[in-house]
Structures are given as C-alpha cells and as structure tokens.
mmCIF file of N, CA and C in Angstrom:
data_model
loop_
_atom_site.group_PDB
_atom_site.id
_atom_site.type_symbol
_atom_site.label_atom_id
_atom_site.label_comp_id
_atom_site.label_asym_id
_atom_site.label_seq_id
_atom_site.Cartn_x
_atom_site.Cartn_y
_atom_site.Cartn_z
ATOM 1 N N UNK A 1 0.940 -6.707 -4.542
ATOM 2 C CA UNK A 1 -0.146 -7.076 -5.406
ATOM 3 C C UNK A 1 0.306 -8.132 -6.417
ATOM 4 N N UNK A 2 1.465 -7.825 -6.770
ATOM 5 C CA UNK A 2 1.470 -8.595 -7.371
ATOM 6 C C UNK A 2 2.030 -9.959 -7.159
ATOM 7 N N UNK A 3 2.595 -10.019 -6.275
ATOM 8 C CA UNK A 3 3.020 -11.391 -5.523
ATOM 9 C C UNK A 3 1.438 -12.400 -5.102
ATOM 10 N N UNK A 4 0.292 -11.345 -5.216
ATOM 11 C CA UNK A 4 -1.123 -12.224 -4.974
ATOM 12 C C UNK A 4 -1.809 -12.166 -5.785
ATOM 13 N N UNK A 5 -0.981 -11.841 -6.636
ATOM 14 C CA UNK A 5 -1.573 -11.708 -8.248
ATOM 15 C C UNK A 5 -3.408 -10.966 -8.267
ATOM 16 N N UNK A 6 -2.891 -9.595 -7.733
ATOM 17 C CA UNK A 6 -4.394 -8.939 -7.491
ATOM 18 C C UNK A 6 -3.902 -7.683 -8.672
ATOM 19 N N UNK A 7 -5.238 -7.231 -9.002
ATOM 20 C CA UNK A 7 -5.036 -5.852 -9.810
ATOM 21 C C UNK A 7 -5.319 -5.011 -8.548
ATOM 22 N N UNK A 8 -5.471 -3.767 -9.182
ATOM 23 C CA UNK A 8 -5.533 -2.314 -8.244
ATOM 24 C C UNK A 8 -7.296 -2.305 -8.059
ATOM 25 N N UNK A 9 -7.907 -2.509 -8.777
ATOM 26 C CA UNK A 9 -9.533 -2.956 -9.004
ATOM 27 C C UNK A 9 -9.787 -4.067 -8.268
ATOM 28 N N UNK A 10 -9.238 -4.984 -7.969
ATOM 29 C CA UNK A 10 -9.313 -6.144 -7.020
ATOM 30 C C UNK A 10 -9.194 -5.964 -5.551
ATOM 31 N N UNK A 11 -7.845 -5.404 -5.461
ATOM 32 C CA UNK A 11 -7.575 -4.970 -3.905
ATOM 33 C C UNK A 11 -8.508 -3.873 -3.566
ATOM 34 N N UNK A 12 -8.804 -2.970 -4.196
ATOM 35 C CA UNK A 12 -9.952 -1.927 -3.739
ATOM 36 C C UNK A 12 -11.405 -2.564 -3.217
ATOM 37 N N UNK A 13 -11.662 -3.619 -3.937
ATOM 38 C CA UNK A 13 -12.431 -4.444 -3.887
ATOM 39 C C UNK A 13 -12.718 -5.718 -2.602
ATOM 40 N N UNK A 14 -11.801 -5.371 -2.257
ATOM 41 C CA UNK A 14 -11.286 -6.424 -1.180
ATOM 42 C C UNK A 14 -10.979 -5.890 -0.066
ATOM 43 N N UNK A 15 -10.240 -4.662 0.340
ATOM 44 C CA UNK A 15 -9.923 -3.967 1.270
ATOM 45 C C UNK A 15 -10.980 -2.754 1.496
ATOM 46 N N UNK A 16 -11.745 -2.425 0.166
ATOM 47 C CA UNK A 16 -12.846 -1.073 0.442
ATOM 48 C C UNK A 16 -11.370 0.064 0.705
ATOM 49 N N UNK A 17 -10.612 0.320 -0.043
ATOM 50 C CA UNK A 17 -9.534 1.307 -0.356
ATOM 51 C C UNK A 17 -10.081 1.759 -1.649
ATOM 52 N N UNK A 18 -9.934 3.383 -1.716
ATOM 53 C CA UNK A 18 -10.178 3.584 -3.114
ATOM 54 C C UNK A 18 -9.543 3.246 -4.317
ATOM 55 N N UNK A 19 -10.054 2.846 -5.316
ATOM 56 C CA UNK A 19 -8.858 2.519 -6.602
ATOM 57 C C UNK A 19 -7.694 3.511 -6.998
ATOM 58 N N UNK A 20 -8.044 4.583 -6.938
ATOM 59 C CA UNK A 20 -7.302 5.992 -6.882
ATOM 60 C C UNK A 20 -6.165 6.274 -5.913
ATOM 61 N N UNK A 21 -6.826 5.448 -4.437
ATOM 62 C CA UNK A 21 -5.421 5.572 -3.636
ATOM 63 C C UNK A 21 -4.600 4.676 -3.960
ATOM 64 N N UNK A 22 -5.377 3.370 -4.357
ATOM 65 C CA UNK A 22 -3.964 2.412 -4.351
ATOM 66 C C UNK A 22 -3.283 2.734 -5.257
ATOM 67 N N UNK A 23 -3.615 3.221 -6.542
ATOM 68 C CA UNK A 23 -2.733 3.637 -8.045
ATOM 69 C C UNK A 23 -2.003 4.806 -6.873
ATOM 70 N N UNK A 24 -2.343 5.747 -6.603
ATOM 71 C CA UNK A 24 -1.150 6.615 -5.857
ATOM 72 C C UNK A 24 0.055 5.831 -5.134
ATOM 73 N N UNK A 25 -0.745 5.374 -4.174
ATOM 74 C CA UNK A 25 0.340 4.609 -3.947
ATOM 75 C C UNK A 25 1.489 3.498 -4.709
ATOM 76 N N UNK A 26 0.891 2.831 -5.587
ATOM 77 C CA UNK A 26 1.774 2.094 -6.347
ATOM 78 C C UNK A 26 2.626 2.819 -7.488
ATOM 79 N N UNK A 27 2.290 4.515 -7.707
ATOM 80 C CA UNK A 27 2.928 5.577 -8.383
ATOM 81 C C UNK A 27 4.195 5.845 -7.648
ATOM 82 N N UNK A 28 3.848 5.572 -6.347
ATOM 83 C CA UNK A 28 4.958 6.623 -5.343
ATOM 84 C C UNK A 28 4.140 8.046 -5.309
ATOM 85 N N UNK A 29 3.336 8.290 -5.472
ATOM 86 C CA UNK A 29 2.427 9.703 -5.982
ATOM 87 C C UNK A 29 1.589 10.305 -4.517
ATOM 88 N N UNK A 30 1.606 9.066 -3.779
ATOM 89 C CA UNK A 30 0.991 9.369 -2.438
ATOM 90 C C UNK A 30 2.046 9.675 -1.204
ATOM 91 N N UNK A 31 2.073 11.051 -0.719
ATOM 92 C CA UNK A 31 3.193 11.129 0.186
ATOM 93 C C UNK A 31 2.883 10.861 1.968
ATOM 94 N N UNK A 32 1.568 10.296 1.844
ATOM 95 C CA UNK A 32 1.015 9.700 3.422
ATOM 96 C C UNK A 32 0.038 8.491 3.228
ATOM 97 N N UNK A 33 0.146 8.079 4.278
ATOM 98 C CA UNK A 33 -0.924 6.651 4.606
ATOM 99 C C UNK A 33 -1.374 7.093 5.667
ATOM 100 N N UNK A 34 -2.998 6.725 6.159
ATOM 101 C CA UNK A 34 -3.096 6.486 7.623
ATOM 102 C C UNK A 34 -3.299 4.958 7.928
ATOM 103 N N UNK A 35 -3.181 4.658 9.381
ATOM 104 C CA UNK A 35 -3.018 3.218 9.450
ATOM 105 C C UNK A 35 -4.053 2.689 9.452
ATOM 106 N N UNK A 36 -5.589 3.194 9.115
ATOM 107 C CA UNK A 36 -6.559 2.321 8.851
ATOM 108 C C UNK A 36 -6.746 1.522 7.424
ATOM 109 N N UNK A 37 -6.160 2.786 6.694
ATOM 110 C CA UNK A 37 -5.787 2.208 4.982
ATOM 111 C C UNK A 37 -5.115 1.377 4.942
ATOM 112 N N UNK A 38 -3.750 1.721 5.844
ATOM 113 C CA UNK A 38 -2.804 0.289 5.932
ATOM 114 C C UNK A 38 -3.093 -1.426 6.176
ATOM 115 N N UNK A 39 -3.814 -1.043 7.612
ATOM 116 C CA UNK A 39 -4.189 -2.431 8.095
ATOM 117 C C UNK A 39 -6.105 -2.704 7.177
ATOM 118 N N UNK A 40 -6.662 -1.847 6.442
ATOM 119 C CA UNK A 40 -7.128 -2.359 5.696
ATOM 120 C C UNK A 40 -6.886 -3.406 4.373
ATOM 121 N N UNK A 41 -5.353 -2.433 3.763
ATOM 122 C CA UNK A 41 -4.625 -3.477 2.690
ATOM 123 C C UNK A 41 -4.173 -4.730 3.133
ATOM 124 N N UNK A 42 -3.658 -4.415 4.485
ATOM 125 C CA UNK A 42 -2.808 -5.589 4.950
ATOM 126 C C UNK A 42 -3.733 -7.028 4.893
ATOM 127 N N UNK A 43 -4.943 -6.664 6.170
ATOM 128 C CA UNK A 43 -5.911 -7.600 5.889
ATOM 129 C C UNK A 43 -6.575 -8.142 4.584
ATOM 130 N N UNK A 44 -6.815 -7.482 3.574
ATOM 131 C CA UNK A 44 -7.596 -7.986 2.422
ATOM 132 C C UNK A 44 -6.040 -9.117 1.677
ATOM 133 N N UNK A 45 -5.073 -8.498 1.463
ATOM 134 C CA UNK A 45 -3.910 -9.530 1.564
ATOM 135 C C UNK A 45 -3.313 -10.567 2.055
ATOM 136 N N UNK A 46 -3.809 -10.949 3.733
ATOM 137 C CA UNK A 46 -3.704 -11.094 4.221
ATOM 138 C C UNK A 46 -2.041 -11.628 5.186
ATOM 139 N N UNK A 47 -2.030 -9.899 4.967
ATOM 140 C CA UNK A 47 -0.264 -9.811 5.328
ATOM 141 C C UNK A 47 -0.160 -9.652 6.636
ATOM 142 N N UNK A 48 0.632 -10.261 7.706
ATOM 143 C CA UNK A 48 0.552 -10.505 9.262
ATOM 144 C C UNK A 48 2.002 -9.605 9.415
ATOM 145 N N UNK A 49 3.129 -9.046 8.988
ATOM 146 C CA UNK A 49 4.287 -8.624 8.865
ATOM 147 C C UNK A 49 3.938 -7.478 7.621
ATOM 148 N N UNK A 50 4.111 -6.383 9.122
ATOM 149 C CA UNK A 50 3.677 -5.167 8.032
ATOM 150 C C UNK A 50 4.924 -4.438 7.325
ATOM 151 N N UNK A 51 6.030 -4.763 7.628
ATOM 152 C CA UNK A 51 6.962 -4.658 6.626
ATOM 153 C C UNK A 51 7.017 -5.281 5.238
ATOM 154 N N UNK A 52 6.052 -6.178 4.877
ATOM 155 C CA UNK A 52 6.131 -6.442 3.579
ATOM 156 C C UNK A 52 5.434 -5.193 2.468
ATOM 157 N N UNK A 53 4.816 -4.092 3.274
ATOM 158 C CA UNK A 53 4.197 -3.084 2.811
ATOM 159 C C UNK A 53 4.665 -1.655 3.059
ATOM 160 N N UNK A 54 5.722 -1.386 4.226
ATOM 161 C CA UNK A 54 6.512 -0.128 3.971
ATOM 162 C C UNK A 54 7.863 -0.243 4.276
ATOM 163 N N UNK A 55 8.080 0.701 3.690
ATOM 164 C CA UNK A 55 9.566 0.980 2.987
ATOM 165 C C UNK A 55 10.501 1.931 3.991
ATOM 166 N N UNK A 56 11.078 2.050 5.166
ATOM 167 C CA UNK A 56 11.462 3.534 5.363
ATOM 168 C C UNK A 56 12.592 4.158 4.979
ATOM 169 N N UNK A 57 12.357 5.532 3.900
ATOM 170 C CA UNK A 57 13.555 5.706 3.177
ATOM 171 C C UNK A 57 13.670 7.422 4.471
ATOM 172 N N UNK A 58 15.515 7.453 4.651
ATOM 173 C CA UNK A 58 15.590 8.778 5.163
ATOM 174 C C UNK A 58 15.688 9.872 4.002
ATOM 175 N N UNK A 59 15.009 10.879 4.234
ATOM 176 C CA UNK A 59 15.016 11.922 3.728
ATOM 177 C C UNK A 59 16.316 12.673 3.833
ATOM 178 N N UNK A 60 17.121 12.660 4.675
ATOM 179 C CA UNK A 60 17.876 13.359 4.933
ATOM 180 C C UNK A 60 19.323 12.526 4.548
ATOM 181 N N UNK A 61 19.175 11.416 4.359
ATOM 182 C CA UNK A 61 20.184 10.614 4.065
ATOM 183 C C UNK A 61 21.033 11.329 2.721
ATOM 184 N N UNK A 62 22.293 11.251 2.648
ATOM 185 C CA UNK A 62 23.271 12.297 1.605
ATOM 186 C C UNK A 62 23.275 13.868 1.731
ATOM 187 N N UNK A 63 22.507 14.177 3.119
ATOM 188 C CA UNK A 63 22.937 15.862 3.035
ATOM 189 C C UNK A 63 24.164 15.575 3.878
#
C-alpha cells in the first residue's frame, strides 16, 4: 500500500475487500487469506507477481 501510496479506505475501495480485513491484515492480526481476497488485492494494485504480497514464514523453524 504503501509503495502505491493507497490508504486501507482506498484499497477497500478499489478491490471491494473489507476495510476491517485489510487493517487485519496489515496488523498481522489475520491468520488466513482466501485466494479470492488475494487476487482481488492483487488486481486493484495491480500486482502481476504475487510474491510481492506473501510472506512464507515456517512455523516450525527453531524447534
């Protein structure tokens, strides 16, 4: 978002994502996506490389 200089009210606005999910998500507060939300953000961004939008961290990494 902020690399497209959008607020959380903007992209909701643009993608039809709720404002509520994206603040979760930009909390870390949301512990799932489904991929219609995804490729909804992606498109209103218009991000073609969906790695600029997830992260994969292991959970299990340091046991």
């Amino acid at each position: 978002m902020k690399k497209r200089n959008l607020t959380q009210m903007q992209l909701s606005e643009l993608s039809g994502v709720r404002q509520a999910a994206i603040s979760e998500l930009y909390r870390n507060a949301r512990q799932e996506i489904n991929l219609i939300m995804l490729s909804k953000l992606a498109t209103a961004m218009n991000i073609k490389d969906i790695s600029e939008l997830l992260q994969f961290v292991d959970e299990n990494e340091g046991d």
